[in-house]
Amino acid sequence: MNDWPEGFSADNRGNRYGRGSSSAQPESARVMRQVRRGPAASPGQAPYGGGVPPQPSYVDGGGYGPGDGYDSGYTTGQVYGSPGGRGPGGPGDGMYEPRPAPDWRRRIKVTAITLVTLLVVTSVGTYFWADSKLNREVDLSKVIDRPEAGEGTNYLIVGSDSRKGMSAEEKKKLHTGSAEGKRTDSMMILHTGDGAPTLVSLPRDSNVTIPSFKGSDSGKLYPATGRQTKLNAAYAEDGPELLVRTVEANTGLHIDHYVEIGFAGFANIVDAVGGVEMDIPQDIKDTKSGADFKKGTQTLNGEQALAFVRTRYALAGSDLDRTKNQQKFLSALANQVATPGTVLNPFKLYPTMSAGLDTLVVDEDMSLFDLASMFWAMKGVSGGEGKSMNMPIAGNSANGNLQWDTAKVKTLVSQLKNDEKVTVSGN
């Protein structure tokens, strides 16, 4: 039975090797038909005159004559029918087009604009953040009978013994005690103007006359009685407003701005900047302030710095020597804050600003620019560009307080008012 389809029987397959032939001999080579492109061969004549048929020439890229009507695509690099020979996408694909040269001017311009924009946004944000943290609690408009303002700007800088916000452990660590209320541990006048800055310390034991004043809370007018007392008593009696009133009445110098910092804030600022380097001229040991220093240059942390500026019992000049140490340290602190290592390092700058601004108490008209000007002036004093001194003292008054030298104070105030170089020396 033959199961092959019609035309595929063993009888008509012949002896074909590799095609299921039972013959052991390979079939003869099959002759593939060639595409005939010329005149037909005459009867009895082999196609193309016999032998191997002529092969097409690829000199022209196709092997065919101009009239053949066939384009192989090799002449233009055309592949897979893509126009223009540029692959799947054709001329519009651009896969093999050369990259244009970088426009460096445009890149630099865009980068510069981005950096400037970032700097402006950061600066504006920092300004409003810092401005919001200032405690503008002192109203100098409550001060009455004020002297006329002179040239330049006068800051009254006060270091108070306020323990506000301090825990019992912090009070013990910083040797501040637990007294209620607050008093002034230091008072200084900083004058800035066209010339070099001048820093004048006002000893807290200075003998002053309490003038007439208006109560900061009650608004009641208290007439002058000629009462003489220590300068720091004015602050204890009615706060910053009466202190400003007393300083102005006893010196004749107009105070433009008020700045106050407490114990905790002072120590925090010092720690935020990584400590302040000081050259301590002598061994100091004071159990009341906690000071325990050896002579020489050393870096003081917040706790040590507070002990240093509060020490007076271990010093020969007591309060007068203490004010000198306070001037020296505050100038060194301002210099440290203004260094590139602090200003250009956000991880140090922002903690320092936060520590200072959180604890500073200033007058209502104080701006950040005024505050910055004050710090730069303090830096100038530490760099030798300005002058630091104590208020000239003539001796002790009848009540045991320190009596100012009236003649020297008058000259000093006149020079500060006129923004002149200070020639007066202090104690």
Short mmCIF file of C-alpha atoms in Angstrom, two decimals:
data_model
loop_
_atom_site.label_atom_id
_atom_site.label_comp_id
_atom_site.label_asym_id
_atom_site.label_seq_id
_atom_site.Cartn_x
_atom_site.Cartn_y
_atom_site.Cartn_z
CA MET A 1 0.00 0.00 0.00
CA ASN A 2 1.36 3.38 -0.94
CA ASP A 3 0.78 6.05 1.74
CA TRP A 4 2.65 8.84 -0.08
CA PRO A 5 0.68 11.61 -1.66
CA GLU A 6 0.24 11.52 -5.34
CA GLY A 7 3.47 12.39 -7.11
CA PHE A 8 5.64 11.35 -4.20
CA SER A 9 5.79 7.61 -4.69
CA ALA A 10 9.06 5.77 -4.56
CA ASP A 11 8.77 5.20 -8.30
CA ASN A 12 8.93 8.85 -9.20
CA ARG A 13 11.40 10.00 -6.50
CA GLY A 14 14.36 8.39 -8.20
CA ASN A 15 17.67 7.73 -6.60
CA ARG A 16 18.07 10.92 -4.58
CA TYR A 17 20.61 10.86 -1.82
CA GLY A 18 19.36 12.45 1.31
CA ARG A 19 15.80 12.26 0.13
CA GLY A 20 14.91 8.85 1.39
CA SER A 21 16.63 7.06 -1.51
CA SER A 22 17.51 3.45 -0.91
CA SER A 23 20.53 3.81 -3.17
CA ALA A 24 24.00 3.82 -1.60
CA GLN A 25 25.20 6.29 -4.21
CA PRO A 26 24.74 10.00 -3.68
CA GLU A 27 22.54 11.71 -6.07
CA SER A 28 24.14 13.83 -8.72
CA ALA A 29 24.50 17.51 -8.14
CA ARG A 30 21.40 19.33 -8.97
CA VAL A 31 21.59 22.14 -11.38
CA MET A 32 19.92 25.24 -10.04
CA ARG A 33 18.03 27.24 -12.48
CA GLN A 34 19.56 30.57 -13.26
CA VAL A 35 17.66 33.69 -13.94
CA ARG A 36 17.95 34.25 -17.59
CA ARG A 37 18.73 37.84 -18.51
CA GLY A 38 19.67 37.53 -22.16
CA PRO A 39 18.23 36.11 -25.36
CA ALA A 40 17.05 32.57 -25.18
CA ALA A 41 19.55 29.91 -26.26
CA SER A 42 18.99 28.26 -29.58
CA PRO A 43 17.81 24.67 -29.65
CA GLY A 44 20.60 22.24 -28.83
CA GLN A 45 22.78 24.91 -27.34
CA ALA A 46 23.52 25.03 -23.62
CA PRO A 47 22.38 28.11 -21.86
CA TYR A 48 24.98 30.92 -21.96
CA GLY A 49 27.05 28.91 -24.31
CA GLY A 50 27.78 26.14 -21.80
CA GLY A 51 30.08 26.06 -18.83
CA VAL A 52 29.67 28.23 -15.75
CA PRO A 53 27.23 31.01 -16.27
CA PRO A 54 28.63 34.52 -15.94
CA GLN A 55 28.34 35.98 -12.43
CA PRO A 56 27.10 39.48 -11.81
CA SER A 57 29.68 42.17 -11.15
CA TYR A 58 29.37 44.29 -7.96
CA VAL A 59 31.57 47.09 -9.15
CA ASP A 60 28.56 49.32 -9.36
CA GLY A 61 27.33 48.17 -5.93
CA GLY A 62 24.46 46.19 -7.37
CA GLY A 63 25.73 43.96 -10.14
CA TYR A 64 23.16 45.18 -12.54
CA GLY A 65 23.15 47.69 -15.24
CA PRO A 66 21.49 51.06 -15.08
CA GLY A 67 18.52 49.79 -16.93
CA ASP A 68 17.90 46.76 -14.80
CA GLY A 69 15.49 48.62 -12.57
CA TYR A 70 16.83 47.03 -9.34
CA ASP A 71 18.46 48.84 -6.46
CA SER A 72 20.21 46.62 -3.96
CA GLY A 73 20.56 49.37 -1.40
CA TYR A 74 24.30 48.98 -1.01
CA THR A 75 25.15 52.07 -2.96
CA THR A 76 23.65 54.31 -0.28
CA GLY A 77 23.98 52.12 2.76
CA GLN A 78 20.19 51.69 2.79
CA VAL A 79 19.28 48.78 5.02
CA TYR A 80 15.90 47.26 5.63
CA GLY A 81 14.28 49.80 3.42
CA SER A 82 15.14 52.76 5.66
CA PRO A 83 15.39 55.99 3.67
CA GLY A 84 18.80 57.54 3.50
CA GLY A 85 20.65 54.51 4.89
CA ARG A 86 20.50 55.57 8.54
CA GLY A 87 18.90 52.55 10.03
CA PRO A 88 15.40 52.16 11.36
CA GLY A 89 14.72 55.80 11.93
CA GLY A 90 15.96 57.18 8.69
CA PRO A 91 17.42 60.67 8.37
CA GLY A 92 15.32 62.02 11.25
CA ASP A 93 16.55 59.42 13.73
CA GLY A 94 19.92 61.09 14.26
CA MET A 95 21.51 58.00 15.82
CA TYR A 96 24.76 58.54 14.05
CA GLU A 97 24.83 62.31 13.77
CA PRO A 98 27.84 63.92 15.53
CA ARG A 99 27.19 65.50 18.97
CA PRO A 100 27.24 69.28 19.02
CA ALA A 101 30.06 70.89 21.01
CA PRO A 102 29.07 71.81 24.64
CA ASP A 103 27.92 75.38 25.05
CA TRP A 104 30.17 76.22 28.05
CA ARG A 105 29.14 79.85 28.17
CA ARG A 106 25.51 78.85 28.59
CA ARG A 107 26.37 76.21 31.20
CA ILE A 108 28.44 78.65 33.24
CA LYS A 109 25.69 81.25 33.02
CA VAL A 110 23.01 78.80 34.20
CA THR A 111 25.25 77.57 37.04
CA ALA A 112 26.04 81.11 38.16
CA ILE A 113 22.36 82.11 38.13
CA THR A 114 21.46 78.99 40.14
CA LEU A 115 24.15 79.64 42.75
CA VAL A 116 23.24 83.31 43.11
CA THR A 117 19.55 82.45 43.46
CA LEU A 118 20.35 79.83 46.09
CA LEU A 119 22.56 82.28 47.97
CA VAL A 120 19.88 84.99 47.92
CA VAL A 121 17.15 82.61 49.09
CA THR A 122 19.36 81.25 51.86
CA SER A 123 20.43 84.71 52.99
CA VAL A 124 16.89 86.07 53.04
CA GLY A 125 15.65 82.99 54.88
CA THR A 126 18.47 83.24 57.42
CA TYR A 127 17.79 86.93 57.97
CA PHE A 128 14.10 86.45 58.76
CA TRP A 129 14.86 83.39 60.90
CA ALA A 130 17.46 85.29 62.94
CA ASP A 131 15.32 88.44 63.14
CA SER A 132 12.42 86.43 64.57
CA LYS A 133 14.61 85.10 67.38
CA LEU A 134 15.65 88.51 68.74
CA ASN A 135 14.01 89.32 72.07
CA ARG A 136 13.13 93.00 71.65
CA GLU A 137 11.91 93.59 75.18
CA VAL A 138 13.43 96.95 76.13
CA ASP A 139 11.45 100.08 75.31
CA LEU A 140 13.83 103.04 75.34
CA SER A 141 10.93 105.39 74.63
CA LYS A 142 10.11 105.09 78.34
CA VAL A 143 13.40 106.79 79.22
CA ILE A 144 12.80 110.48 79.97
CA ASP A 145 14.94 113.62 79.73
CA ARG A 146 17.46 112.06 77.38
CA PRO A 147 20.64 113.86 76.27
CA GLU A 148 20.98 114.85 72.63
CA ALA A 149 22.44 112.17 70.37
CA GLY A 150 25.97 112.74 69.10
CA GLU A 151 28.00 111.33 66.21
CA GLY A 152 28.32 107.56 65.87
CA THR A 153 26.43 104.88 67.80
CA ASN A 154 26.58 103.98 71.49
CA TYR A 155 25.64 100.52 72.74
CA LEU A 156 25.08 99.74 76.41
CA ILE A 157 26.14 96.08 76.78
CA VAL A 158 25.01 94.37 79.96
CA GLY A 159 25.89 90.96 81.35
CA SER A 160 23.20 89.94 83.83
CA ASP A 161 23.20 87.17 86.39
CA SER A 162 19.79 86.00 85.18
CA ARG A 163 19.25 82.30 85.84
CA LYS A 164 16.08 82.15 83.76
CA GLY A 165 15.57 78.72 82.21
CA MET A 166 18.47 77.12 84.08
CA SER A 167 17.99 73.80 85.87
CA ALA A 168 19.29 73.17 89.40
CA GLU A 169 22.06 71.05 87.90
CA GLU A 170 23.12 73.85 85.53
CA LYS A 171 23.15 76.40 88.36
CA LYS A 172 25.38 74.11 90.38
CA LYS A 173 27.68 73.40 87.44
CA LEU A 174 28.07 77.08 86.56
CA HIS A 175 28.37 78.24 90.19
CA THR A 176 25.61 80.79 89.74
CA GLY A 177 23.73 80.24 92.97
CA SER A 178 19.93 80.38 93.11
CA ALA A 179 19.18 84.03 93.86
CA GLU A 180 15.82 85.25 92.57
CA GLY A 181 15.52 88.07 90.08
CA LYS A 182 18.55 89.34 88.20
CA ARG A 183 21.33 91.85 88.64
CA THR A 184 24.08 93.18 86.42
CA ASP A 185 27.49 91.57 86.63
CA SER A 186 29.01 93.81 83.96
CA MET A 187 28.16 96.99 82.07
CA MET A 188 30.02 98.47 79.11
CA ILE A 189 29.56 101.29 76.62
CA LEU A 190 30.70 100.46 73.09
CA HIS A 191 31.09 103.45 70.77
CA THR A 192 31.26 102.93 67.01
CA GLY A 193 31.68 105.56 64.32
CA ASP A 194 33.99 106.65 61.53
CA GLY A 195 37.07 106.07 63.65
CA ALA A 196 38.27 103.14 65.73
CA PRO A 197 35.74 101.69 68.22
CA THR A 198 36.03 102.38 71.95
CA LEU A 199 34.91 100.02 74.72
CA VAL A 200 34.43 101.57 78.18
CA SER A 201 33.61 99.41 81.20
CA LEU A 202 31.39 100.82 83.93
CA PRO A 203 32.26 99.11 87.24
CA ARG A 204 29.11 97.90 88.92
CA ASP A 205 30.27 99.50 92.19
CA SER A 206 30.43 102.93 90.54
CA ASN A 207 28.85 105.64 92.67
CA VAL A 208 25.93 107.25 90.80
CA THR A 209 22.96 109.49 91.54
CA ILE A 210 19.56 108.01 90.72
CA PRO A 211 17.72 110.63 88.59
CA SER A 212 14.00 111.17 88.17
CA PHE A 213 12.49 108.38 86.08
CA LYS A 214 9.25 106.90 84.87
CA GLY A 215 8.46 103.37 86.06
CA SER A 216 8.84 100.87 83.24
CA ASP A 217 5.71 98.97 84.26
CA SER A 218 3.63 101.47 86.23
CA GLY A 219 4.37 104.56 84.13
CA LYS A 220 4.51 106.50 87.38
CA LEU A 221 6.95 109.40 87.59
CA TYR A 222 9.48 109.12 90.39
CA PRO A 223 11.17 112.48 91.17
CA ALA A 224 14.88 112.68 91.87
CA THR A 225 15.87 112.76 95.53
CA GLY A 226 19.65 112.98 95.15
CA ARG A 227 20.00 109.39 96.31
CA GLN A 228 23.44 107.94 95.61
CA THR A 229 24.03 104.22 95.21
CA LYS A 230 25.94 101.64 93.18
CA LEU A 231 25.28 101.62 89.47
CA ASN A 232 24.00 98.04 89.43
CA ALA A 233 21.30 99.01 91.96
CA ALA A 234 19.52 100.99 89.22
CA TYR A 235 19.08 97.82 87.20
CA ALA A 236 17.88 95.86 90.24
CA GLU A 237 15.35 98.58 91.05
CA ASP A 238 13.58 99.03 87.72
CA GLY A 239 15.42 97.07 85.03
CA PRO A 240 17.05 98.16 81.77
CA GLU A 241 15.08 101.39 81.33
CA LEU A 242 16.23 102.85 84.65
CA LEU A 243 19.78 101.66 84.04
CA VAL A 244 19.87 103.52 80.70
CA ARG A 245 18.33 106.57 82.33
CA THR A 246 20.94 106.52 85.12
CA VAL A 247 23.91 106.08 82.74
CA GLU A 248 22.72 108.91 80.51
CA ALA A 249 22.03 111.24 83.46
CA ASN A 250 25.44 110.62 85.07
CA THR A 251 27.51 110.79 81.88
CA GLY A 252 25.55 113.03 79.49
CA LEU A 253 26.07 110.42 76.74
CA HIS A 254 23.10 109.30 74.64
CA ILE A 255 22.60 105.50 74.52
CA ASP A 256 21.33 104.33 71.13
CA HIS A 257 20.95 100.60 71.73
CA TYR A 258 20.72 98.17 74.63
CA VAL A 259 22.05 94.57 74.60
CA GLU A 260 21.84 92.11 77.50
CA ILE A 261 22.86 88.48 77.90
CA GLY A 262 22.44 86.12 80.85
CA PHE A 263 24.64 83.41 82.35
CA ALA A 264 23.27 80.45 80.38
CA GLY A 265 23.30 82.27 77.04
CA PHE A 266 26.88 83.38 77.52
CA ALA A 267 28.09 79.83 78.22
CA ASN A 268 26.08 78.42 75.30
CA ILE A 269 27.60 80.85 72.80
CA VAL A 270 31.11 79.94 73.89
CA ASP A 271 30.39 76.22 73.54
CA ALA A 272 28.73 76.74 70.15
CA VAL A 273 31.89 78.30 68.66
CA GLY A 274 34.02 75.50 70.08
CA GLY A 275 35.59 77.52 72.91
CA VAL A 276 37.60 80.73 73.04
CA GLU A 277 41.37 80.93 73.31
CA MET A 278 42.61 83.19 76.10
CA ASP A 279 46.01 84.16 77.44
CA ILE A 280 45.56 84.14 81.21
CA PRO A 281 48.29 86.30 82.78
CA GLN A 282 48.31 84.65 86.21
CA ASP A 283 47.10 81.64 88.16
CA ILE A 284 43.48 82.17 89.22
CA LYS A 285 41.53 80.19 91.79
CA ASP A 286 38.16 81.42 93.05
CA THR A 287 35.74 79.06 94.79
CA LYS A 288 32.81 81.48 94.43
CA SER A 289 32.98 81.72 90.64
CA GLY A 290 34.47 78.25 90.14
CA ALA A 291 37.58 79.62 88.42
CA ASP A 292 40.66 77.40 88.55
CA PHE A 293 43.20 78.40 85.90
CA LYS A 294 46.93 78.16 85.42
CA LYS A 295 48.89 80.95 83.81
CA GLY A 296 49.22 80.66 80.04
CA THR A 297 47.29 80.36 76.79
CA GLN A 298 44.36 77.95 76.84
CA THR A 299 40.95 77.39 75.27
CA LEU A 300 38.03 78.00 77.63
CA ASN A 301 34.70 76.24 77.26
CA GLY A 302 31.40 77.82 78.30
CA GLU A 303 31.64 76.85 81.97
CA GLN A 304 35.25 78.02 82.27
CA ALA A 305 34.56 81.24 80.38
CA LEU A 306 31.72 82.18 82.71
CA ALA A 307 33.92 81.52 85.74
CA PHE A 308 36.68 83.67 84.22
CA VAL A 309 34.53 86.75 83.56
CA ARG A 310 32.84 86.55 86.98
CA THR A 311 36.00 86.22 89.05
CA ARG A 312 36.90 89.22 91.20
CA TYR A 313 37.82 87.95 94.68
CA ALA A 314 41.01 86.32 93.40
CA LEU A 315 42.13 89.53 91.64
CA ALA A 316 44.14 92.32 93.26
CA GLY A 317 42.03 95.04 91.67
CA SER A 318 38.75 93.25 92.43
CA ASP A 319 35.96 94.68 90.25
CA LEU A 320 38.30 96.88 88.20
CA ASP A 321 40.44 93.89 87.22
CA ARG A 322 37.32 91.87 86.54
CA THR A 323 36.04 94.46 84.05
CA LYS A 324 39.36 94.25 82.20
CA ASN A 325 39.02 90.49 81.95
CA GLN A 326 35.46 90.88 80.73
CA GLN A 327 36.54 93.28 77.99
CA LYS A 328 39.36 90.98 76.95
CA PHE A 329 37.14 87.93 76.80
CA LEU A 330 34.19 89.55 74.99
CA SER A 331 36.54 90.93 72.35
CA ALA A 332 38.12 87.48 71.90
CA LEU A 333 34.66 85.90 71.66
CA ALA A 334 33.56 88.39 68.99
CA ASN A 335 36.76 87.70 67.08
CA GLN A 336 36.12 83.95 67.25
CA VAL A 337 32.53 84.32 66.05
CA ALA A 338 33.66 86.43 63.08
CA THR A 339 36.26 83.94 61.81
CA PRO A 340 35.71 82.15 58.45
CA GLY A 341 35.69 78.85 60.34
CA THR A 342 32.46 79.96 62.02
CA VAL A 343 30.84 82.23 59.43
CA LEU A 344 31.36 79.82 56.48
CA ASN A 345 30.49 76.67 58.38
CA PRO A 346 26.70 76.29 58.66
CA PHE A 347 27.11 73.50 61.21
CA LYS A 348 28.80 76.02 63.50
CA LEU A 349 27.24 79.30 62.39
CA TYR A 350 23.59 78.39 62.95
CA PRO A 351 24.08 76.84 66.41
CA THR A 352 26.12 79.91 67.41
CA MET A 353 23.48 82.32 66.13
CA SER A 354 20.72 80.30 67.76
CA ALA A 355 22.52 80.16 71.12
CA GLY A 356 23.13 83.91 71.06
CA LEU A 357 19.86 85.17 69.65
CA ASP A 358 17.75 82.99 71.94
CA THR A 359 19.25 84.59 75.04
CA LEU A 360 19.95 88.16 73.94
CA VAL A 361 17.61 90.88 75.18
CA VAL A 362 17.71 94.04 73.06
CA ASP A 363 15.81 97.28 72.59
CA GLU A 364 12.84 97.47 70.27
CA ASP A 365 14.73 99.42 67.59
CA MET A 366 17.66 97.01 67.38
CA SER A 367 18.12 95.46 63.93
CA LEU A 368 20.31 92.58 62.89
CA PHE A 369 22.55 95.06 61.08
CA ASP A 370 22.99 97.03 64.31
CA LEU A 371 23.84 93.82 66.13
CA ALA A 372 26.32 92.78 63.45
CA SER A 373 27.92 96.22 63.59
CA MET A 374 28.35 95.81 67.35
CA PHE A 375 30.09 92.44 66.96
CA TRP A 376 32.41 93.73 64.25
CA ALA A 377 33.35 96.66 66.45
CA MET A 378 34.08 94.26 69.33
CA LYS A 379 36.24 92.25 66.94
CA GLY A 380 38.09 95.45 66.02
CA VAL A 381 38.82 96.15 69.67
CA SER A 382 40.35 92.68 70.11
CA GLY A 383 42.41 93.13 66.96
CA GLY A 384 44.03 96.28 68.28
CA GLU A 385 42.12 98.61 65.98
CA GLY A 386 40.18 100.16 68.85
CA LYS A 387 40.59 101.02 72.50
CA SER A 388 39.31 99.37 75.68
CA MET A 389 39.37 101.05 79.07
CA ASN A 390 37.62 101.44 82.41
CA MET A 391 35.70 104.54 83.31
CA PRO A 392 38.28 106.88 84.91
CA ILE A 393 38.16 106.52 88.70
CA ALA A 394 39.26 109.19 91.19
CA GLY A 395 38.99 106.98 94.28
CA ASN A 396 36.29 105.94 96.74
CA SER A 397 33.31 108.07 97.65
CA ALA A 398 32.10 108.62 101.20
CA ASN A 399 29.78 105.63 100.97
CA GLY A 400 32.60 103.33 99.85
CA ASN A 401 31.60 103.17 96.20
CA LEU A 402 33.97 103.92 93.33
CA GLN A 403 33.95 107.63 92.45
CA TRP A 404 34.45 108.63 88.82
CA ASP A 405 37.00 111.25 87.86
CA THR A 406 34.65 114.09 86.87
CA ALA A 407 37.11 116.00 84.66
CA LYS A 408 38.28 112.94 82.74
CA VAL A 409 34.75 111.65 82.31
CA LYS A 410 33.70 115.01 80.84
CA THR A 411 36.54 114.87 78.29
CA LEU A 412 35.81 111.24 77.46
CA VAL A 413 32.13 111.92 76.85
CA SER A 414 32.92 114.94 74.67
CA GLN A 415 35.28 112.90 72.48
CA LEU A 416 32.74 110.09 72.12
CA LYS A 417 29.93 112.52 71.25
CA ASN A 418 32.03 114.09 68.50
CA ASP A 419 33.32 110.71 67.31
CA GLU A 420 36.89 111.78 68.00
CA LYS A 421 39.88 109.70 68.97
CA VAL A 422 39.78 108.98 72.70
CA THR A 423 42.84 110.30 74.51
CA VAL A 424 41.62 109.79 78.05
CA SER A 425 42.97 106.78 79.92
CA GLY A 426 41.04 104.74 82.48
CA ASN A 427 41.97 102.64 85.46
#
